[in-house]
Amino acid sequence: MEINQETRERIQAVAKALAEMWSRIRERLAKIVRNLWEKTKTVADKWYQLEEEKRVVVRQHHKRNFSRQKITHQVTNRKPQHMVRKIIR
């Protein structure tokens, strides 16, 4: 089946227009992604700076030790000497 010259030219014109449209869309998407990336980088930098400036307050009795060693200490809290015990956590 043969396509005449006029139809072939129309098809080529449509294909060329579609190719230009896709290239413009790609350029716009690339620009949008680049702008979002830059904004995200600046926000992340600010966030990390704020995190570094924050003081982390951890009370001593809330601090957790994740080591495998068991902690031993003596309880000497206003008790007579014969009631002092070792507590193993």
Short mmCIF file of N, CA and C in Angstrom, two decimals:
data_model
loop_
_atom_site.label_atom_id
_atom_site.label_comp_id
_atom_site.label_asym_id
_atom_site.label_seq_id
_atom_site.Cartn_x
_atom_site.Cartn_y
_atom_site.Cartn_z
N MET A 1 0.85 -1.17 0.00
CA MET A 1 0.00 0.00 0.00
C MET A 1 0.90 1.23 0.00
N GLU A 2 0.64 2.07 -0.90
CA GLU A 2 1.50 3.22 -1.09
C GLU A 2 0.83 4.49 -0.56
N ILE A 3 1.63 5.34 0.12
CA ILE A 3 1.11 6.61 0.64
C ILE A 3 1.57 7.69 -0.32
N ASN A 4 0.62 8.54 -0.71
CA ASN A 4 1.00 9.59 -1.66
C ASN A 4 1.82 10.68 -0.96
N GLN A 5 2.40 11.52 -1.73
CA GLN A 5 3.34 12.54 -1.25
C GLN A 5 2.68 13.51 -0.28
N GLU A 6 1.45 13.90 -0.56
CA GLU A 6 0.75 14.88 0.28
C GLU A 6 0.49 14.32 1.69
N THR A 7 0.06 13.08 1.76
CA THR A 7 -0.20 12.44 3.06
C THR A 7 1.11 12.26 3.82
N ARG A 8 2.16 11.88 3.14
CA ARG A 8 3.46 11.71 3.78
C ARG A 8 3.95 13.03 4.39
N GLU A 9 3.77 14.14 3.67
CA GLU A 9 4.18 15.44 4.19
C GLU A 9 3.37 15.83 5.42
N ARG A 10 2.08 15.53 5.41
CA ARG A 10 1.24 15.83 6.57
C ARG A 10 1.69 15.02 7.79
N ILE A 11 1.96 13.74 7.56
CA ILE A 11 2.41 12.88 8.66
C ILE A 11 3.75 13.38 9.21
N GLN A 12 4.67 13.76 8.34
CA GLN A 12 5.96 14.28 8.79
C GLN A 12 5.80 15.59 9.56
N ALA A 13 4.88 16.46 9.11
CA ALA A 13 4.65 17.72 9.81
C ALA A 13 4.09 17.47 11.21
N VAL A 14 3.14 16.53 11.31
CA VAL A 14 2.56 16.20 12.62
C VAL A 14 3.63 15.58 13.52
N ALA A 15 4.45 14.70 12.99
CA ALA A 15 5.50 14.07 13.79
C ALA A 15 6.51 15.11 14.27
N LYS A 16 6.85 16.05 13.40
CA LYS A 16 7.80 17.10 13.78
C LYS A 16 7.20 17.98 14.88
N ALA A 17 5.92 18.32 14.76
CA ALA A 17 5.25 19.13 15.78
C ALA A 17 5.21 18.39 17.12
N LEU A 18 4.92 17.09 17.07
CA LEU A 18 4.90 16.29 18.30
C LEU A 18 6.29 16.23 18.94
N ALA A 19 7.31 16.07 18.13
CA ALA A 19 8.68 16.01 18.66
C ALA A 19 9.05 17.34 19.34
N GLU A 20 8.69 18.46 18.73
CA GLU A 20 8.97 19.76 19.33
C GLU A 20 8.20 19.94 20.64
N MET A 21 6.93 19.49 20.63
CA MET A 21 6.12 19.60 21.84
C MET A 21 6.74 18.80 22.98
N TRP A 22 7.17 17.57 22.69
CA TRP A 22 7.77 16.74 23.74
C TRP A 22 9.09 17.33 24.24
N SER A 23 9.86 17.93 23.34
CA SER A 23 11.12 18.53 23.79
C SER A 23 10.84 19.73 24.69
N ARG A 24 9.81 20.54 24.36
CA ARG A 24 9.45 21.66 25.23
C ARG A 24 8.97 21.18 26.59
N ILE A 25 8.14 20.12 26.58
CA ILE A 25 7.64 19.57 27.84
C ILE A 25 8.80 19.05 28.68
N ARG A 26 9.76 18.36 28.05
CA ARG A 26 10.93 17.85 28.77
C ARG A 26 11.73 18.98 29.39
N GLU A 27 11.92 20.07 28.63
CA GLU A 27 12.67 21.21 29.15
C GLU A 27 11.97 21.83 30.35
N ARG A 28 10.64 21.99 30.25
CA ARG A 28 9.88 22.58 31.35
C ARG A 28 9.94 21.69 32.59
N LEU A 29 9.79 20.38 32.40
CA LEU A 29 9.87 19.46 33.53
C LEU A 29 11.26 19.48 34.16
N ALA A 30 12.29 19.55 33.33
CA ALA A 30 13.65 19.62 33.86
C ALA A 30 13.84 20.89 34.68
N LYS A 31 13.29 22.00 34.21
CA LYS A 31 13.41 23.26 34.94
C LYS A 31 12.66 23.18 36.28
N ILE A 32 11.47 22.59 36.27
CA ILE A 32 10.69 22.45 37.51
C ILE A 32 11.44 21.57 38.51
N VAL A 33 11.96 20.44 38.04
CA VAL A 33 12.68 19.53 38.93
C VAL A 33 13.93 20.21 39.48
N ARG A 34 14.64 20.95 38.66
CA ARG A 34 15.84 21.65 39.11
C ARG A 34 15.49 22.68 40.19
N ASN A 35 14.40 23.44 39.96
CA ASN A 35 13.99 24.44 40.96
C ASN A 35 13.59 23.77 42.27
N LEU A 36 12.84 22.67 42.19
CA LEU A 36 12.46 21.94 43.40
C LEU A 36 13.68 21.40 44.13
N TRP A 37 14.66 20.92 43.38
CA TRP A 37 15.88 20.39 43.99
C TRP A 37 16.63 21.49 44.74
N GLU A 38 16.74 22.67 44.12
CA GLU A 38 17.43 23.78 44.77
C GLU A 38 16.70 24.21 46.04
N LYS A 39 15.37 24.31 45.97
CA LYS A 39 14.59 24.69 47.15
C LYS A 39 14.75 23.66 48.25
N THR A 40 14.71 22.39 47.88
CA THR A 40 14.85 21.32 48.87
C THR A 40 16.22 21.38 49.53
N LYS A 41 17.25 21.64 48.75
CA LYS A 41 18.60 21.73 49.31
C LYS A 41 18.70 22.88 50.31
N THR A 42 18.15 24.04 49.96
CA THR A 42 18.24 25.18 50.88
C THR A 42 17.45 24.92 52.15
N VAL A 43 16.27 24.32 52.02
CA VAL A 43 15.46 24.01 53.21
C VAL A 43 16.17 22.98 54.09
N ALA A 44 16.78 21.98 53.46
CA ALA A 44 17.49 20.96 54.23
C ALA A 44 18.70 21.57 54.95
N ASP A 45 19.41 22.46 54.30
CA ASP A 45 20.55 23.12 54.95
C ASP A 45 20.09 23.91 56.17
N LYS A 46 18.99 24.67 56.01
CA LYS A 46 18.47 25.44 57.14
C LYS A 46 18.04 24.52 58.27
N TRP A 47 17.38 23.42 57.92
CA TRP A 47 16.89 22.48 58.93
C TRP A 47 18.04 21.87 59.72
N TYR A 48 19.11 21.47 59.01
CA TYR A 48 20.26 20.89 59.70
C TYR A 48 20.94 21.92 60.59
N GLN A 49 21.00 23.17 60.14
CA GLN A 49 21.59 24.21 60.98
C GLN A 49 20.77 24.40 62.25
N LEU A 50 19.43 24.38 62.11
CA LEU A 50 18.58 24.51 63.29
C LEU A 50 18.76 23.33 64.22
N GLU A 51 18.90 22.14 63.66
CA GLU A 51 19.10 20.96 64.50
C GLU A 51 20.42 21.03 65.26
N GLU A 52 21.45 21.58 64.63
CA GLU A 52 22.73 21.71 65.31
C GLU A 52 22.67 22.74 66.43
N GLU A 53 21.84 23.78 66.26
CA GLU A 53 21.76 24.82 67.27
C GLU A 53 20.96 24.38 68.49
N LYS A 54 20.05 23.42 68.32
CA LYS A 54 19.21 22.99 69.44
C LYS A 54 20.06 22.30 70.50
N ARG A 55 19.73 22.58 71.75
CA ARG A 55 20.37 21.87 72.85
C ARG A 55 19.51 20.69 73.21
N VAL A 56 20.10 19.55 73.27
CA VAL A 56 19.36 18.36 73.65
C VAL A 56 19.55 18.15 75.15
N VAL A 57 18.44 18.19 75.86
CA VAL A 57 18.49 18.03 77.31
C VAL A 57 17.99 16.63 77.64
N VAL A 58 18.87 15.84 78.21
CA VAL A 58 18.52 14.48 78.60
C VAL A 58 18.75 14.38 80.09
N ARG A 59 17.69 14.09 80.81
CA ARG A 59 17.85 13.92 82.25
C ARG A 59 18.59 12.62 82.52
N GLN A 60 19.31 12.62 83.61
CA GLN A 60 20.16 11.47 83.90
C GLN A 60 19.36 10.19 84.07
N HIS A 61 18.21 10.27 84.71
CA HIS A 61 17.47 9.03 84.96
C HIS A 61 16.68 8.57 83.74
N HIS A 62 16.62 9.39 82.71
CA HIS A 62 15.98 8.96 81.47
C HIS A 62 16.97 8.44 80.44
N LYS A 63 18.25 8.62 80.73
CA LYS A 63 19.27 8.20 79.77
C LYS A 63 19.33 6.69 79.75
N ARG A 64 19.35 6.11 78.58
CA ARG A 64 19.37 4.66 78.47
C ARG A 64 20.73 4.20 78.00
N ASN A 65 21.17 3.10 78.57
CA ASN A 65 22.44 2.51 78.18
C ASN A 65 22.12 1.23 77.43
N PHE A 66 22.47 1.18 76.16
CA PHE A 66 22.14 0.03 75.34
C PHE A 66 23.29 -0.97 75.25
N SER A 67 24.24 -0.85 76.17
CA SER A 67 25.32 -1.83 76.16
C SER A 67 24.82 -3.13 76.76
N ARG A 68 25.54 -4.20 76.52
CA ARG A 68 25.11 -5.51 76.99
C ARG A 68 25.51 -5.77 78.44
N GLN A 69 26.34 -4.91 78.99
CA GLN A 69 26.78 -5.12 80.37
C GLN A 69 25.66 -4.71 81.32
N LYS A 70 25.50 -5.49 82.37
CA LYS A 70 24.50 -5.14 83.37
C LYS A 70 25.09 -4.11 84.32
N ILE A 71 24.27 -3.17 84.67
CA ILE A 71 24.74 -2.08 85.51
C ILE A 71 24.53 -2.48 86.97
N THR A 72 25.56 -2.32 87.79
CA THR A 72 25.44 -2.59 89.22
C THR A 72 25.74 -1.32 89.97
N HIS A 73 24.90 -1.02 90.92
CA HIS A 73 25.19 0.11 91.79
C HIS A 73 24.56 -0.17 93.16
N GLN A 74 25.06 0.51 94.13
CA GLN A 74 24.55 0.31 95.49
C GLN A 74 23.53 1.36 95.83
N VAL A 75 22.49 0.92 96.52
CA VAL A 75 21.49 1.86 96.98
C VAL A 75 21.87 2.26 98.39
N THR A 76 22.21 3.50 98.60
CA THR A 76 22.60 3.98 99.94
C THR A 76 21.71 5.14 100.32
N ASN A 77 20.45 5.04 100.04
CA ASN A 77 19.55 6.17 100.18
C ASN A 77 18.90 6.16 101.57
N ARG A 78 19.51 6.80 102.56
CA ARG A 78 18.97 6.99 103.90
C ARG A 78 18.49 5.69 104.54
N LYS A 79 19.25 4.65 104.34
CA LYS A 79 18.90 3.38 104.95
C LYS A 79 20.04 2.92 105.84
N PRO A 80 19.76 2.12 106.81
CA PRO A 80 20.84 1.60 107.64
C PRO A 80 21.79 0.73 106.82
N GLN A 81 22.96 0.55 107.35
CA GLN A 81 24.02 -0.16 106.62
C GLN A 81 23.63 -1.59 106.28
N HIS A 82 22.88 -2.26 107.11
CA HIS A 82 22.55 -3.65 106.84
C HIS A 82 21.47 -3.78 105.75
N MET A 83 20.86 -2.66 105.31
CA MET A 83 19.84 -2.74 104.27
C MET A 83 20.38 -2.32 102.90
N VAL A 84 21.69 -2.06 102.83
CA VAL A 84 22.28 -1.68 101.55
C VAL A 84 22.35 -2.91 100.66
N ARG A 85 21.81 -2.81 99.45
CA ARG A 85 21.79 -3.95 98.55
C ARG A 85 22.38 -3.56 97.20
N LYS A 86 22.75 -4.58 96.47
CA LYS A 86 23.16 -4.35 95.09
C LYS A 86 21.96 -4.60 94.19
N ILE A 87 21.76 -3.69 93.27
CA ILE A 87 20.66 -3.85 92.32
C ILE A 87 21.27 -4.10 90.95
N ILE A 88 20.82 -5.14 90.31
CA ILE A 88 21.29 -5.45 88.96
C ILE A 88 20.15 -5.21 88.01
N ARG A 89 20.40 -4.35 87.07
CA ARG A 89 19.36 -4.06 86.08
C ARG A 89 19.62 -4.85 84.83
#
